[in-house]
JSON list of C-alpha atoms in Angstrom, two decimals:
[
{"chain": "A", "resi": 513, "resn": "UNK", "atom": "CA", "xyz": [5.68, -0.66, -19.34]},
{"chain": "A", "resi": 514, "resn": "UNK", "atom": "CA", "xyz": [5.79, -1.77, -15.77]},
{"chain": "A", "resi": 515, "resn": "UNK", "atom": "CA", "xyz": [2.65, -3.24, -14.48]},
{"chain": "A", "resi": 516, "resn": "UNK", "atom": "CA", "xyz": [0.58, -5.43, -12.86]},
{"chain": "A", "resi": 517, "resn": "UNK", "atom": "CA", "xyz": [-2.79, -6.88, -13.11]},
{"chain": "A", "resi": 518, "resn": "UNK", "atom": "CA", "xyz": [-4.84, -8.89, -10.77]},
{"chain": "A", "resi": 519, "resn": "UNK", "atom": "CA", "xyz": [-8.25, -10.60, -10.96]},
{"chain": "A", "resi": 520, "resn": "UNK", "atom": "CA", "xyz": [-10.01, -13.79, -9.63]},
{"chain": "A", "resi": 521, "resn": "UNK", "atom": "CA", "xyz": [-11.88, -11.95, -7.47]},
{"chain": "A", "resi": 522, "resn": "UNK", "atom": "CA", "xyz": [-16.17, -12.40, -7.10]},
{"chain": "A", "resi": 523, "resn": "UNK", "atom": "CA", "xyz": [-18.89, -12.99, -5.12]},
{"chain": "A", "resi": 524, "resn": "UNK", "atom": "CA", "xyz": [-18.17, -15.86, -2.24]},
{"chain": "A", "resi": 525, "resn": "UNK", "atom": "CA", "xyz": [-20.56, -17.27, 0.67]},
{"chain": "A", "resi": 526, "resn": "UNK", "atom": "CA", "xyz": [-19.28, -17.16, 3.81]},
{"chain": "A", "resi": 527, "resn": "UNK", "atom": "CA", "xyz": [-16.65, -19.97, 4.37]},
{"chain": "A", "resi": 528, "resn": "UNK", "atom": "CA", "xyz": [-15.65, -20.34, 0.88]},
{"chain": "A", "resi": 529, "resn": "UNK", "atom": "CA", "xyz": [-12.49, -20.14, -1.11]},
{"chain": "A", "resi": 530, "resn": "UNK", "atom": "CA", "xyz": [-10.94, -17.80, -3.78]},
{"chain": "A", "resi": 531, "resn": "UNK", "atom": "CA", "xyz": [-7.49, -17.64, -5.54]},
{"chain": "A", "resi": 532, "resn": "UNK", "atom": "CA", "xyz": [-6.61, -14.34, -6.61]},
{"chain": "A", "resi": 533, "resn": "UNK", "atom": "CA", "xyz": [-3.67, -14.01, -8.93]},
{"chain": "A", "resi": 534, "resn": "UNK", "atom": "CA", "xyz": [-1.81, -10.57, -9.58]},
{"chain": "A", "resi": 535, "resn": "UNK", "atom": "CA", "xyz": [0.65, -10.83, -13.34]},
{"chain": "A", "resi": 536, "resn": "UNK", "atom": "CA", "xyz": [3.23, -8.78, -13.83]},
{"chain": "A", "resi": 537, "resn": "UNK", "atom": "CA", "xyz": [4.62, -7.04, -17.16]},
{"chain": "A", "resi": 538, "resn": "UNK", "atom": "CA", "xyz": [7.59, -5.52, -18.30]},
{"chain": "A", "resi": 539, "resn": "UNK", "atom": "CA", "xyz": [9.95, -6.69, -15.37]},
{"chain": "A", "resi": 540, "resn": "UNK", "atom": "CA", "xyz": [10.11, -9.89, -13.83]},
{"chain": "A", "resi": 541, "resn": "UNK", "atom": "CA", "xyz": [8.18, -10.60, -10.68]},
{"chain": "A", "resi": 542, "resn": "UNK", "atom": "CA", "xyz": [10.29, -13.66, -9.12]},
{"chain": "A", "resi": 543, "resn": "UNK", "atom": "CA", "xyz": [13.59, -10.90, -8.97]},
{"chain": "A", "resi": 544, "resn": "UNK", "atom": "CA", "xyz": [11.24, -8.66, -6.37]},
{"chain": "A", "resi": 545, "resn": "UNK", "atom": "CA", "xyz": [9.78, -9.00, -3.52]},
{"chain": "A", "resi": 546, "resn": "UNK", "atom": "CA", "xyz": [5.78, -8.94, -3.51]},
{"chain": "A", "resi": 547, "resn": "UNK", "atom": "CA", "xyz": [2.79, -8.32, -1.29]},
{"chain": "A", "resi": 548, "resn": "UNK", "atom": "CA", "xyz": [-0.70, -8.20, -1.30]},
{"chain": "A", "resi": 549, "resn": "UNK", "atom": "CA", "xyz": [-2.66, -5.23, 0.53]},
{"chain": "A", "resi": 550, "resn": "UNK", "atom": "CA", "xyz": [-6.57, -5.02, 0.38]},
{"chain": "A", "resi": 551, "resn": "UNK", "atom": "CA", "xyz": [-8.86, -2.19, 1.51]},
{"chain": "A", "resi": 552, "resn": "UNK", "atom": "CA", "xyz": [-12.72, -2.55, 2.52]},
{"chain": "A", "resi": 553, "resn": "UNK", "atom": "CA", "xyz": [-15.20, -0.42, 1.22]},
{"chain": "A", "resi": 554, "resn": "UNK", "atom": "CA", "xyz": [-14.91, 3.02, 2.70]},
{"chain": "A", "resi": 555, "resn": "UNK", "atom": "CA", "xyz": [-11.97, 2.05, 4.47]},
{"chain": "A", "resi": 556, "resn": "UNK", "atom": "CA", "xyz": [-8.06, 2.76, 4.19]},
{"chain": "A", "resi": 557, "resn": "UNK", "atom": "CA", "xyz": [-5.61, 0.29, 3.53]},
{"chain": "A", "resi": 558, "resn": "UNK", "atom": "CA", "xyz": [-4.77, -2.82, 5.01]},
{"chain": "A", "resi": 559, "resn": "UNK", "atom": "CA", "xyz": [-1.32, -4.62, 4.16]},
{"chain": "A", "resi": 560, "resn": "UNK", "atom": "CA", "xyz": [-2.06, -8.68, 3.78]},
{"chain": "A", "resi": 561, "resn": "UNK", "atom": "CA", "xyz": [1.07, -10.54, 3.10]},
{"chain": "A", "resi": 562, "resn": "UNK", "atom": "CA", "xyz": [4.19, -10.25, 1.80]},
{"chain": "A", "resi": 563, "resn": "UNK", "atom": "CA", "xyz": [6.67, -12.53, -0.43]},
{"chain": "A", "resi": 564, "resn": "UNK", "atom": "CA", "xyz": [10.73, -12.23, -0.85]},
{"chain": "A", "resi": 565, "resn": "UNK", "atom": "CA", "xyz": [12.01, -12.54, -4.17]},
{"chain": "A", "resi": 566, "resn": "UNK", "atom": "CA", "xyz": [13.50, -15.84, -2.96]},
{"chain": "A", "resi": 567, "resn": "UNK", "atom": "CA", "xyz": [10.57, -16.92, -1.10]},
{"chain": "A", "resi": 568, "resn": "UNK", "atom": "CA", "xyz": [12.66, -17.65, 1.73]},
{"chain": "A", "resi": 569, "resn": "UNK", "atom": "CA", "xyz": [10.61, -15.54, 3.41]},
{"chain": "A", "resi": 570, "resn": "UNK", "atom": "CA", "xyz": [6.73, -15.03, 4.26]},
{"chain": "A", "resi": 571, "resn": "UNK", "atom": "CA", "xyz": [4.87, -12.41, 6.12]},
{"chain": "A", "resi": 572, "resn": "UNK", "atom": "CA", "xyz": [0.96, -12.63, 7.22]},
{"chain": "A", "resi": 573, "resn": "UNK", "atom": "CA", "xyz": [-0.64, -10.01, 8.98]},
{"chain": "A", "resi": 574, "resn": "UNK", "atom": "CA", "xyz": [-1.90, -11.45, 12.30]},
{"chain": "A", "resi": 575, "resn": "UNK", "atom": "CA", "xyz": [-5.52, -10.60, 11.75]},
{"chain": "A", "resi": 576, "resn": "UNK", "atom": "CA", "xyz": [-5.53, -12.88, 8.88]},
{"chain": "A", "resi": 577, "resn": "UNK", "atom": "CA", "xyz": [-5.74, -16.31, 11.34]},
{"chain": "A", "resi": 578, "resn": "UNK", "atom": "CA", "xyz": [-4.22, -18.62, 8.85]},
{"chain": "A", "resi": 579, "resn": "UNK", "atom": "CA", "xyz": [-6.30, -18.64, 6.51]},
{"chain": "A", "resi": 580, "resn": "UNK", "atom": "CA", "xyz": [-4.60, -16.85, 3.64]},
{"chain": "A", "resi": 581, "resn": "UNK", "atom": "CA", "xyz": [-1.25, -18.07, 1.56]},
{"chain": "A", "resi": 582, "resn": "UNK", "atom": "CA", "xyz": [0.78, -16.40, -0.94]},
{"chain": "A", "resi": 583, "resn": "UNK", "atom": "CA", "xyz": [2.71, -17.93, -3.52]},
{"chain": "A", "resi": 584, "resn": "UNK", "atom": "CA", "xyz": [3.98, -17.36, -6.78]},
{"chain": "A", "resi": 585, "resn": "UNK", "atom": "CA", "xyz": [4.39, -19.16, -10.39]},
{"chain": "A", "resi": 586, "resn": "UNK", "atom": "CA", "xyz": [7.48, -18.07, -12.15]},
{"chain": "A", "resi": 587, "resn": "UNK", "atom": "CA", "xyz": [6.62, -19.41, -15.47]},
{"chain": "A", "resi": 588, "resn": "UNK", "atom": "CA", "xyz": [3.68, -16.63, -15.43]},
{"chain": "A", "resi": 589, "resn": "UNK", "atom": "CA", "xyz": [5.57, -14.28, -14.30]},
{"chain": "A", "resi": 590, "resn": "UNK", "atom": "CA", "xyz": [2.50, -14.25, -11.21]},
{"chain": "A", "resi": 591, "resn": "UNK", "atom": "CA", "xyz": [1.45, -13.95, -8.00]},
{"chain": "A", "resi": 592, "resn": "UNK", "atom": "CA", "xyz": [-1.08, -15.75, -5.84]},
{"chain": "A", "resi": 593, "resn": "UNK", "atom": "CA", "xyz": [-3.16, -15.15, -2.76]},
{"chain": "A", "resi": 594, "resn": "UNK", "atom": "CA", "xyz": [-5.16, -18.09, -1.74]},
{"chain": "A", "resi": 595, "resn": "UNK", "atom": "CA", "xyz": [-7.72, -17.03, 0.53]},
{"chain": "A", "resi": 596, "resn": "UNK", "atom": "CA", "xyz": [-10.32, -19.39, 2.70]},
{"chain": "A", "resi": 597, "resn": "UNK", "atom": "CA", "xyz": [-12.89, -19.34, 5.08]},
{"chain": "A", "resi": 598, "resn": "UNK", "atom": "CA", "xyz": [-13.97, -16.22, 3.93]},
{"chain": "A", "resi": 599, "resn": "UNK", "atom": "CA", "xyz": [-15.79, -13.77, 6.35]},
{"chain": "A", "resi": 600, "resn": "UNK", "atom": "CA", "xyz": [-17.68, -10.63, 5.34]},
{"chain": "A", "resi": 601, "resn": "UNK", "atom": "CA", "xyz": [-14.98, -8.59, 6.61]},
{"chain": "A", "resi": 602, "resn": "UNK", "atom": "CA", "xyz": [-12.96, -10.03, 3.98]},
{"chain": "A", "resi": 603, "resn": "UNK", "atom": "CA", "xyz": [-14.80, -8.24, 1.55]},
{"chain": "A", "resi": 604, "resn": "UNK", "atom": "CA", "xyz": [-12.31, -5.45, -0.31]},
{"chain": "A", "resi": 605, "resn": "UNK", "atom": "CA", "xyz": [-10.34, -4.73, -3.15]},
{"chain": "A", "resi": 606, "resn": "UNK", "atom": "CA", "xyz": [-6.80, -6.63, -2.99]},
{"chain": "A", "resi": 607, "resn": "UNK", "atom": "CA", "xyz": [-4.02, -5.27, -4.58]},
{"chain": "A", "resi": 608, "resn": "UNK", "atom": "CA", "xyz": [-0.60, -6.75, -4.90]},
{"chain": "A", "resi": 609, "resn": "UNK", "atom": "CA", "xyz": [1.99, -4.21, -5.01]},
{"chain": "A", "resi": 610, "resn": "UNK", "atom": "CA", "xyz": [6.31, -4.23, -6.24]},
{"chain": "A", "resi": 611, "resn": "UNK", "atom": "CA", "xyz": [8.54, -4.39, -3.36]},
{"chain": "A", "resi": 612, "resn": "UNK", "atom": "CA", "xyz": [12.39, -4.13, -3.36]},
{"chain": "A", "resi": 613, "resn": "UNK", "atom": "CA", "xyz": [14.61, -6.09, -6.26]},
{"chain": "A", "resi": 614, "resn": "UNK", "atom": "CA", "xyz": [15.94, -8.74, -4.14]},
{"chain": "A", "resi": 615, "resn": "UNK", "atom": "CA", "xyz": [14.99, -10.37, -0.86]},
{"chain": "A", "resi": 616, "resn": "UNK", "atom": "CA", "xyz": [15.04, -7.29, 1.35]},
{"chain": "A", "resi": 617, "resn": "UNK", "atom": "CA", "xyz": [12.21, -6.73, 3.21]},
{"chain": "A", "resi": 618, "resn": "UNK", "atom": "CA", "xyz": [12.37, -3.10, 4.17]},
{"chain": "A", "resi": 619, "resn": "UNK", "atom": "CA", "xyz": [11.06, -1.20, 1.59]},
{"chain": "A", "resi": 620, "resn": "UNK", "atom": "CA", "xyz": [8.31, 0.48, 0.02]},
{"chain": "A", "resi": 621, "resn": "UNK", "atom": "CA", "xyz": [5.77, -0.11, -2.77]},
{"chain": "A", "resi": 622, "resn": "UNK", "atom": "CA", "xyz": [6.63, 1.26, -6.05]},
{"chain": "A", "resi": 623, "resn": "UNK", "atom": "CA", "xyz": [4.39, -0.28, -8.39]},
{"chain": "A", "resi": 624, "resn": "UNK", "atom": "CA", "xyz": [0.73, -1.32, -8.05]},
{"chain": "A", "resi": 625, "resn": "UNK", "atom": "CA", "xyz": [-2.39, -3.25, -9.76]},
{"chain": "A", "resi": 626, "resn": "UNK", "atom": "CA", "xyz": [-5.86, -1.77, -10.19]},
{"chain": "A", "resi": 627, "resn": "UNK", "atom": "CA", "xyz": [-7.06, -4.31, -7.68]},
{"chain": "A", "resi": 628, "resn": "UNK", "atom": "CA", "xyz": [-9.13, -7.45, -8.00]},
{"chain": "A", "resi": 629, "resn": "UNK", "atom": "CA", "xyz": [-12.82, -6.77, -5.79]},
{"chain": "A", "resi": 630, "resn": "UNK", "atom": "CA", "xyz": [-13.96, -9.33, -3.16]},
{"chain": "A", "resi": 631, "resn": "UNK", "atom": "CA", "xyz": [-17.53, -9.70, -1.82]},
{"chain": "A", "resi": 632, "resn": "UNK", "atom": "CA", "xyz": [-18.40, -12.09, 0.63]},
{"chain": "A", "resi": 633, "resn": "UNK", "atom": "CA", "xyz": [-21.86, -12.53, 1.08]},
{"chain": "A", "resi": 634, "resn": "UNK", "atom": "CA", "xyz": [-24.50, -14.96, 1.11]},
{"chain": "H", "resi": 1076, "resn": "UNK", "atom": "CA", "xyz": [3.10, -3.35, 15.63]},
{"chain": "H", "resi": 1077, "resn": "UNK", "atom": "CA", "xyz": [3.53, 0.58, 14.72]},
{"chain": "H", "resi": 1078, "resn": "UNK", "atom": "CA", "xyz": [0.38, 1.84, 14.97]},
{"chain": "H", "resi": 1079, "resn": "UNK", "atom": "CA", "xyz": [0.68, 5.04, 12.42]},
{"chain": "H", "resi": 1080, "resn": "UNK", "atom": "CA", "xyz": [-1.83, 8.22, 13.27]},
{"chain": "H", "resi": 1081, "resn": "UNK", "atom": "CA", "xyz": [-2.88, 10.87, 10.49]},
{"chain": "H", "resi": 1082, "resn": "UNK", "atom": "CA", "xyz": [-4.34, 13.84, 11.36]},
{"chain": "H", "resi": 1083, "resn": "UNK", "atom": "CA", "xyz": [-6.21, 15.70, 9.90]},
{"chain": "H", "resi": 1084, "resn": "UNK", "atom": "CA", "xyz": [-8.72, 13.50, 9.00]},
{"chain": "H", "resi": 1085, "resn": "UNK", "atom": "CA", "xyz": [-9.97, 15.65, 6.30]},
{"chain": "H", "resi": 1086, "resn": "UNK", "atom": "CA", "xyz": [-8.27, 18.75, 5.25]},
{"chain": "H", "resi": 1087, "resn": "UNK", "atom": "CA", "xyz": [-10.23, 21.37, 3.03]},
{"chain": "H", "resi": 1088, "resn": "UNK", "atom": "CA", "xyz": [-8.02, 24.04, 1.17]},
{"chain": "H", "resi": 1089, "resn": "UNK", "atom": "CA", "xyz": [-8.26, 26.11, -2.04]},
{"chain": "H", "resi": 1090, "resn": "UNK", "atom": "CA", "xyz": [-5.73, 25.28, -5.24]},
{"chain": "H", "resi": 1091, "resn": "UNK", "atom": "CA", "xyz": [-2.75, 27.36, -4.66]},
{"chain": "H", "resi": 1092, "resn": "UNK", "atom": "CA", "xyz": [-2.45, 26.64, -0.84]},
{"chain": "H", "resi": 1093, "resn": "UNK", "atom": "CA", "xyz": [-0.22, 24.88, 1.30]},
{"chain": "H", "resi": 1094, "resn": "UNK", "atom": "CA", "xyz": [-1.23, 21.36, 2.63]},
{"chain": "H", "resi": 1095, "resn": "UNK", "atom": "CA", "xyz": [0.71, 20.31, 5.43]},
{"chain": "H", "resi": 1096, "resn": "UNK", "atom": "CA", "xyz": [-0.11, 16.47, 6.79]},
{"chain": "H", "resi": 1097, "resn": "UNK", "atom": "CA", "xyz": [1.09, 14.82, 9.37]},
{"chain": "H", "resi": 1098, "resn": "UNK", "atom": "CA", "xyz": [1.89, 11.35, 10.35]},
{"chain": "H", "resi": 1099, "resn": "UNK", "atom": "CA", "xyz": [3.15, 10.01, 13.97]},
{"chain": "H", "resi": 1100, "resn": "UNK", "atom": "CA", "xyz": [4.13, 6.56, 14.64]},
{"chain": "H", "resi": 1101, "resn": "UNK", "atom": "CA", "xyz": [3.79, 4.57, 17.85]},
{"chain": "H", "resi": 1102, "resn": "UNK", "atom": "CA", "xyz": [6.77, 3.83, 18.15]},
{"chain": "H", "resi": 1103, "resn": "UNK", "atom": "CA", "xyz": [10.22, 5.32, 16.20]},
{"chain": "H", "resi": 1104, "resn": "UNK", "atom": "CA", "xyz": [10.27, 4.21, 12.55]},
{"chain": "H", "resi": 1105, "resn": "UNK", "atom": "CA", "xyz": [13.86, 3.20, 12.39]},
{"chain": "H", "resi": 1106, "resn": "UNK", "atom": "CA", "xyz": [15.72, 4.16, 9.29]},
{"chain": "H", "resi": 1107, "resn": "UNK", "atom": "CA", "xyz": [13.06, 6.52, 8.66]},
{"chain": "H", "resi": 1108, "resn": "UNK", "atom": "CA", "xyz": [11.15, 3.81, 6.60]},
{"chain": "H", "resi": 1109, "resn": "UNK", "atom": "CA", "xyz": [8.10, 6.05, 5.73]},
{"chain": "H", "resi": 1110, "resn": "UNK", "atom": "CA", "xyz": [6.39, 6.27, 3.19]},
{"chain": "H", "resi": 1111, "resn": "UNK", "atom": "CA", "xyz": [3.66, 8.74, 1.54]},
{"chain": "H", "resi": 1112, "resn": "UNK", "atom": "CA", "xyz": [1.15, 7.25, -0.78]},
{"chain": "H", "resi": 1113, "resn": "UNK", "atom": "CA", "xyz": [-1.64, 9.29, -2.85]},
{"chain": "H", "resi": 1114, "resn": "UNK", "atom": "CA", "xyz": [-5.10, 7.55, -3.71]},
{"chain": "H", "resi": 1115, "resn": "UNK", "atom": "CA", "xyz": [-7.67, 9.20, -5.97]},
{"chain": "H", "resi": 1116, "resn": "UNK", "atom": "CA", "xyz": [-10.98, 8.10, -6.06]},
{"chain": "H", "resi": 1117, "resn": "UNK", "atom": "CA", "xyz": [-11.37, 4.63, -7.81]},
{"chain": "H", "resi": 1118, "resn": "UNK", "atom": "CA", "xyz": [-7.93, 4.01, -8.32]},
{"chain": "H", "resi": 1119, "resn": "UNK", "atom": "CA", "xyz": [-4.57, 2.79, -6.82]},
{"chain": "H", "resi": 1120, "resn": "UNK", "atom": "CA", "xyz": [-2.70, 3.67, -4.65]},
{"chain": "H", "resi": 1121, "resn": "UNK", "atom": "CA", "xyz": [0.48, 6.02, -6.23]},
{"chain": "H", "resi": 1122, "resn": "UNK", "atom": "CA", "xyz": [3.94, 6.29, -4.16]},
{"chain": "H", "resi": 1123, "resn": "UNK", "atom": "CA", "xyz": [4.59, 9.88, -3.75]},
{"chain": "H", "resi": 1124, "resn": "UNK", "atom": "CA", "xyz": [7.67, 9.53, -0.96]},
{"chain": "H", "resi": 1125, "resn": "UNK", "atom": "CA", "xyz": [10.34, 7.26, 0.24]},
{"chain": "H", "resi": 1126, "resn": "UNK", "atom": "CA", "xyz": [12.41, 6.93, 2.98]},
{"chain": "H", "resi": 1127, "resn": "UNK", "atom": "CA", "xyz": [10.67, 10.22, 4.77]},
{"chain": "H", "resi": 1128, "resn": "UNK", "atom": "CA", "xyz": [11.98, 12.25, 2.27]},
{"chain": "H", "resi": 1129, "resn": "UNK", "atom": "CA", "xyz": [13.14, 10.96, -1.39]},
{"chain": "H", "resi": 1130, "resn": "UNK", "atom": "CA", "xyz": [10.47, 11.44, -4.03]},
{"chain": "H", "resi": 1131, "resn": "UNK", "atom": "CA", "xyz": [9.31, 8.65, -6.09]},
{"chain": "H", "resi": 1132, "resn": "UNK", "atom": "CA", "xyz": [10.31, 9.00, -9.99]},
{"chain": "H", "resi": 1133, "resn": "UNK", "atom": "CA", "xyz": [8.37, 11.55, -11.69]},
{"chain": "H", "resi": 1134, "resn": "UNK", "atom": "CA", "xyz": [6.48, 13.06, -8.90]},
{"chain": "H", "resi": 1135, "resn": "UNK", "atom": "CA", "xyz": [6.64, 16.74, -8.80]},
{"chain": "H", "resi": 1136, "resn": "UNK", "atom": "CA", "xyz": [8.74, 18.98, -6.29]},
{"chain": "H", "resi": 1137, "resn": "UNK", "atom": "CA", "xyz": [5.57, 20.32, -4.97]},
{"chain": "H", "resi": 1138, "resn": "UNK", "atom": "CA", "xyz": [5.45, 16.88, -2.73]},
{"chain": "H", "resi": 1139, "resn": "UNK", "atom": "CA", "xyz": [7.75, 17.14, -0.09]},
{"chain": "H", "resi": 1140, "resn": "UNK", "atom": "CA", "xyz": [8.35, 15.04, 2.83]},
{"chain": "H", "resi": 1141, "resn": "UNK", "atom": "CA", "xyz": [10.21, 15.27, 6.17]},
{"chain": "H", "resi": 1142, "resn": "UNK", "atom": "CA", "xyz": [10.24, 13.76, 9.74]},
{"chain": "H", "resi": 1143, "resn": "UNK", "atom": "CA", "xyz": [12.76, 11.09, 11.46]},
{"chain": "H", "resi": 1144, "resn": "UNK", "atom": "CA", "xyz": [11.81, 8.67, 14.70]},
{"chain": "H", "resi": 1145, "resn": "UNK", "atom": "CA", "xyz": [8.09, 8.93, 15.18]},
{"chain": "H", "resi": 1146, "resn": "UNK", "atom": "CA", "xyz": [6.86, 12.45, 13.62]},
{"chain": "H", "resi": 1147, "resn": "UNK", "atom": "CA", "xyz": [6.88, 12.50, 9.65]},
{"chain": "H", "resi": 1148, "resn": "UNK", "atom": "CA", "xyz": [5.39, 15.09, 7.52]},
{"chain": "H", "resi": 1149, "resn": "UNK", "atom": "CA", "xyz": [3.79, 15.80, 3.82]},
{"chain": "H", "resi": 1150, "resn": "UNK", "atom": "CA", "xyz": [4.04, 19.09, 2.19]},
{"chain": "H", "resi": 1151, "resn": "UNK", "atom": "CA", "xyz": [2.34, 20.24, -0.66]},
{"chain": "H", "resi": 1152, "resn": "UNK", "atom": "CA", "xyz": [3.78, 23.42, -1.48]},
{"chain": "H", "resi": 1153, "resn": "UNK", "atom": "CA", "xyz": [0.97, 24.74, -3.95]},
{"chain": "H", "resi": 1154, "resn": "UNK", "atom": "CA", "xyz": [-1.92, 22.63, -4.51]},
{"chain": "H", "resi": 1155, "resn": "UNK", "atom": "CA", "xyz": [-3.19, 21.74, -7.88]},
{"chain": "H", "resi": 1156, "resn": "UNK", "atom": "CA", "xyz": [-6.56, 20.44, -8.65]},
{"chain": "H", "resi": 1157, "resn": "UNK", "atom": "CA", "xyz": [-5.20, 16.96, -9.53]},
{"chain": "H", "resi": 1158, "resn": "UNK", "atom": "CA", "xyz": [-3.63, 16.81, -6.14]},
{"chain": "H", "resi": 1159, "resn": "UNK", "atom": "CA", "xyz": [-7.34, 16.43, -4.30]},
{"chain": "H", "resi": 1160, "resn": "UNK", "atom": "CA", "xyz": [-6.85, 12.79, -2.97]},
{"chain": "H", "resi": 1161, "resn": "UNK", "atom": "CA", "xyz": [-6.74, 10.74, 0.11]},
{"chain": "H", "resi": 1162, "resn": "UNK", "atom": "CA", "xyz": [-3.23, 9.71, 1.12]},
{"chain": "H", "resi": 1163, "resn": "UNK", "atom": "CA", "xyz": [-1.83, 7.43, 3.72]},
{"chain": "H", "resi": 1164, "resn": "UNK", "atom": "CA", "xyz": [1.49, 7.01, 5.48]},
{"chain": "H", "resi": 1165, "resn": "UNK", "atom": "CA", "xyz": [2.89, 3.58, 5.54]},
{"chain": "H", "resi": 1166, "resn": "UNK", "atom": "CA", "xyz": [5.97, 2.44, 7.87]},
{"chain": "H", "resi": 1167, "resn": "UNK", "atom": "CA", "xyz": [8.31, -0.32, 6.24]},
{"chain": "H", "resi": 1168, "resn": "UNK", "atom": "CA", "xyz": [10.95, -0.69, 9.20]},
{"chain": "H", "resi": 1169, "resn": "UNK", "atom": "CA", "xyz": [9.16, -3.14, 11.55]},
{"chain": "H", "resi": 1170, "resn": "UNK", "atom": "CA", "xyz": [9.06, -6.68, 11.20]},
{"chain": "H", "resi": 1171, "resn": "UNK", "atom": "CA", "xyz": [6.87, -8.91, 9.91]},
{"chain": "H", "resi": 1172, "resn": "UNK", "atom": "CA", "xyz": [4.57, -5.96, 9.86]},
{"chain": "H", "resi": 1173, "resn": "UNK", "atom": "CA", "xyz": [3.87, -3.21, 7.61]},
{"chain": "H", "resi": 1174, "resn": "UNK", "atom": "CA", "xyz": [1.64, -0.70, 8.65]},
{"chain": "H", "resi": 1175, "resn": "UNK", "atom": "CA", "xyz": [-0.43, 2.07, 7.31]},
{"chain": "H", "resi": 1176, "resn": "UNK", "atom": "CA", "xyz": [-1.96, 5.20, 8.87]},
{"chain": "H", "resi": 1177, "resn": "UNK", "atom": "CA", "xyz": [-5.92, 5.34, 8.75]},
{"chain": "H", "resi": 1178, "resn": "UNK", "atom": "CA", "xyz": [-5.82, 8.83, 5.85]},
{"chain": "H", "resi": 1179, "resn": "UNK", "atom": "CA", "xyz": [-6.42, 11.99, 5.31]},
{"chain": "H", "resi": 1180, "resn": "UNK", "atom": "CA", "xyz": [-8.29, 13.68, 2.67]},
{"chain": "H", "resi": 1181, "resn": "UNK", "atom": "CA", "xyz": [-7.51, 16.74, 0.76]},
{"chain": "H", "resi": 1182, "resn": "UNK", "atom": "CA", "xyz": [-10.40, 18.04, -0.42]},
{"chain": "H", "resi": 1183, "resn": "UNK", "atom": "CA", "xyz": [-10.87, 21.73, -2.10]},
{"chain": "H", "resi": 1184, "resn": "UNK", "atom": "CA", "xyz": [-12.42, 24.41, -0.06]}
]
C-alpha cells in the first residue's frame, strides 16, 4: 500500500526549531517529486515547499522568509522539513504530499500523510 | 501568484442534489492545471480531480470537473452522505508557486 507518514511535530516556544520528517511506503520517495503543505487551525490549506525527484530543484513559498528547508534521506525512503524561528502563525498540521514520478514540477498531489501537528506557543 | 477564489463559502443541500462549486483564478491557469481536492473533518486531504477534468483513480463518476483559463468547476451529480466535506481548488501551472483556493463546505440541508 502506498503511503506516507509524518511526525516530529510538538509543542515549540517562539523562536525555536523542529524537524519534521514525512516516510514513505510501498513506492519509493526519491523517484517523485515531494512537498510539504500545512493548514492552521480553522483554516484551509497552505502549500510550504516543494522537492524534485532529483532535487535539482526547490520551491519555498514566499511567506515562509527563509526559515524553512526541505530535504530528503534516500536510505529512509524520507522526507524532511526543517523549520526555525518558529512564530505562532506557524502553528498547523503539515502534511507532505506525492507529486509527479520524475522531476516535473507541474502536477498535482496524489497521495498524502495524516499530518504531523505543530503548536507554537510559550 | 494565482490567487484562486471559491465561492460559495458554504453550500447547504440535501443527499440526492446537485452541488455545483466553483473556482476562478486570478489569472489563466495554463494547461488547465487544476485540481479538486476533498477534506473531511479530521483527515487529509483526498484528490478528487486532475487536470480540470480527469478523475483521480477510484473516485466515483458522480465527481465531475470542468473549466479552462481562469473559471473551473466541481459537479456532484447526486450527493451522498459521505460526500459532506470541505474541498479546495489548487492550481499547479505557475511557478514556483502552488496555490490553493480558501474552500467551500458542503454541508447537508
Amino acid at each position: 500500500e502506498v503511503q506516507l507518514v509524518e511526525s516530529g511535530g510538538g509543542l515549540v516556544q517562539p523562536g525555536g526549531s523542529l524537524r519534521l520528517s514525512c516516510t514513505a511506503s510501498g513506492f519509493t520517495l526519491s523517484s517523485y517529486s515531494m512537498n510539504w503543505v500545512r493548514q492552521a487551525p480553522g483554516k484551509g490549506l497552505e502549500w510550504i515547499s516543494y522537492m524534485s525527484s532529483t532535487t535539482n530543484t526547490i520551491f519555498y513559498a514566499a511567506s515562509l522568509k527563509g526559515r524553512f528547508t526541505i530535504s530528503r534521506d534516500i536510505g529512509k525512503n524520507s522526507l524532511y522539513l526543517q523549520v526555525n524561528s518558529l512564530e505562532s502563525e506557524d502553528t498547523a498540521v503539515y502534511y507532505c504530499a506525492r507529486g509527479a514520478m520524475g522531476a516535473y514540477y507541474y502536477h498535482y498531489m496524489d497521495v498524502w500523510g495524516e499530518g504531523t501537528t505543530v503548536t507554537v506557543s510559550s | 501568484e494565482i490567487v484562486l477564489t471559491q465561492s460559495p463559502g458554504t453550500l447547504s443541500l440535501s443527499p440526492g442534489e446537485r452541488a455545483t462549486l466553483s473556482c476562478r483564478a486570478s489569472q489563466s491557469v495554463s494547461s488547465s492545471y487544476l485540481a479538486w481536492y476533498q477534506q473531511k473533518s479530521g483527515q487529509a486531504p483526498r484528490l478528487l480531480i486532475y487536470g480540470a477534468s480527469s478523475r483521480a483513480t477510484g473516485i466515483p463518476d458522480r465527481f465531475s470537473g470542468s473549466g479552462s483559463g481562469t473559471d473551473f468547476t466541481l459537479t456532484i451529480s447526486r450527493l451522498e452522505p459521505e460526500d459532506y466535506a470541505v474541498y479546495y481548488c489548487q492550481q499547479y501551472g505557475d511557478s514556483p508557486s502552488y496555490t490553493f483556493g480558501q474552500g467551500t463546505k458542503l454541508e447537508i440541508k
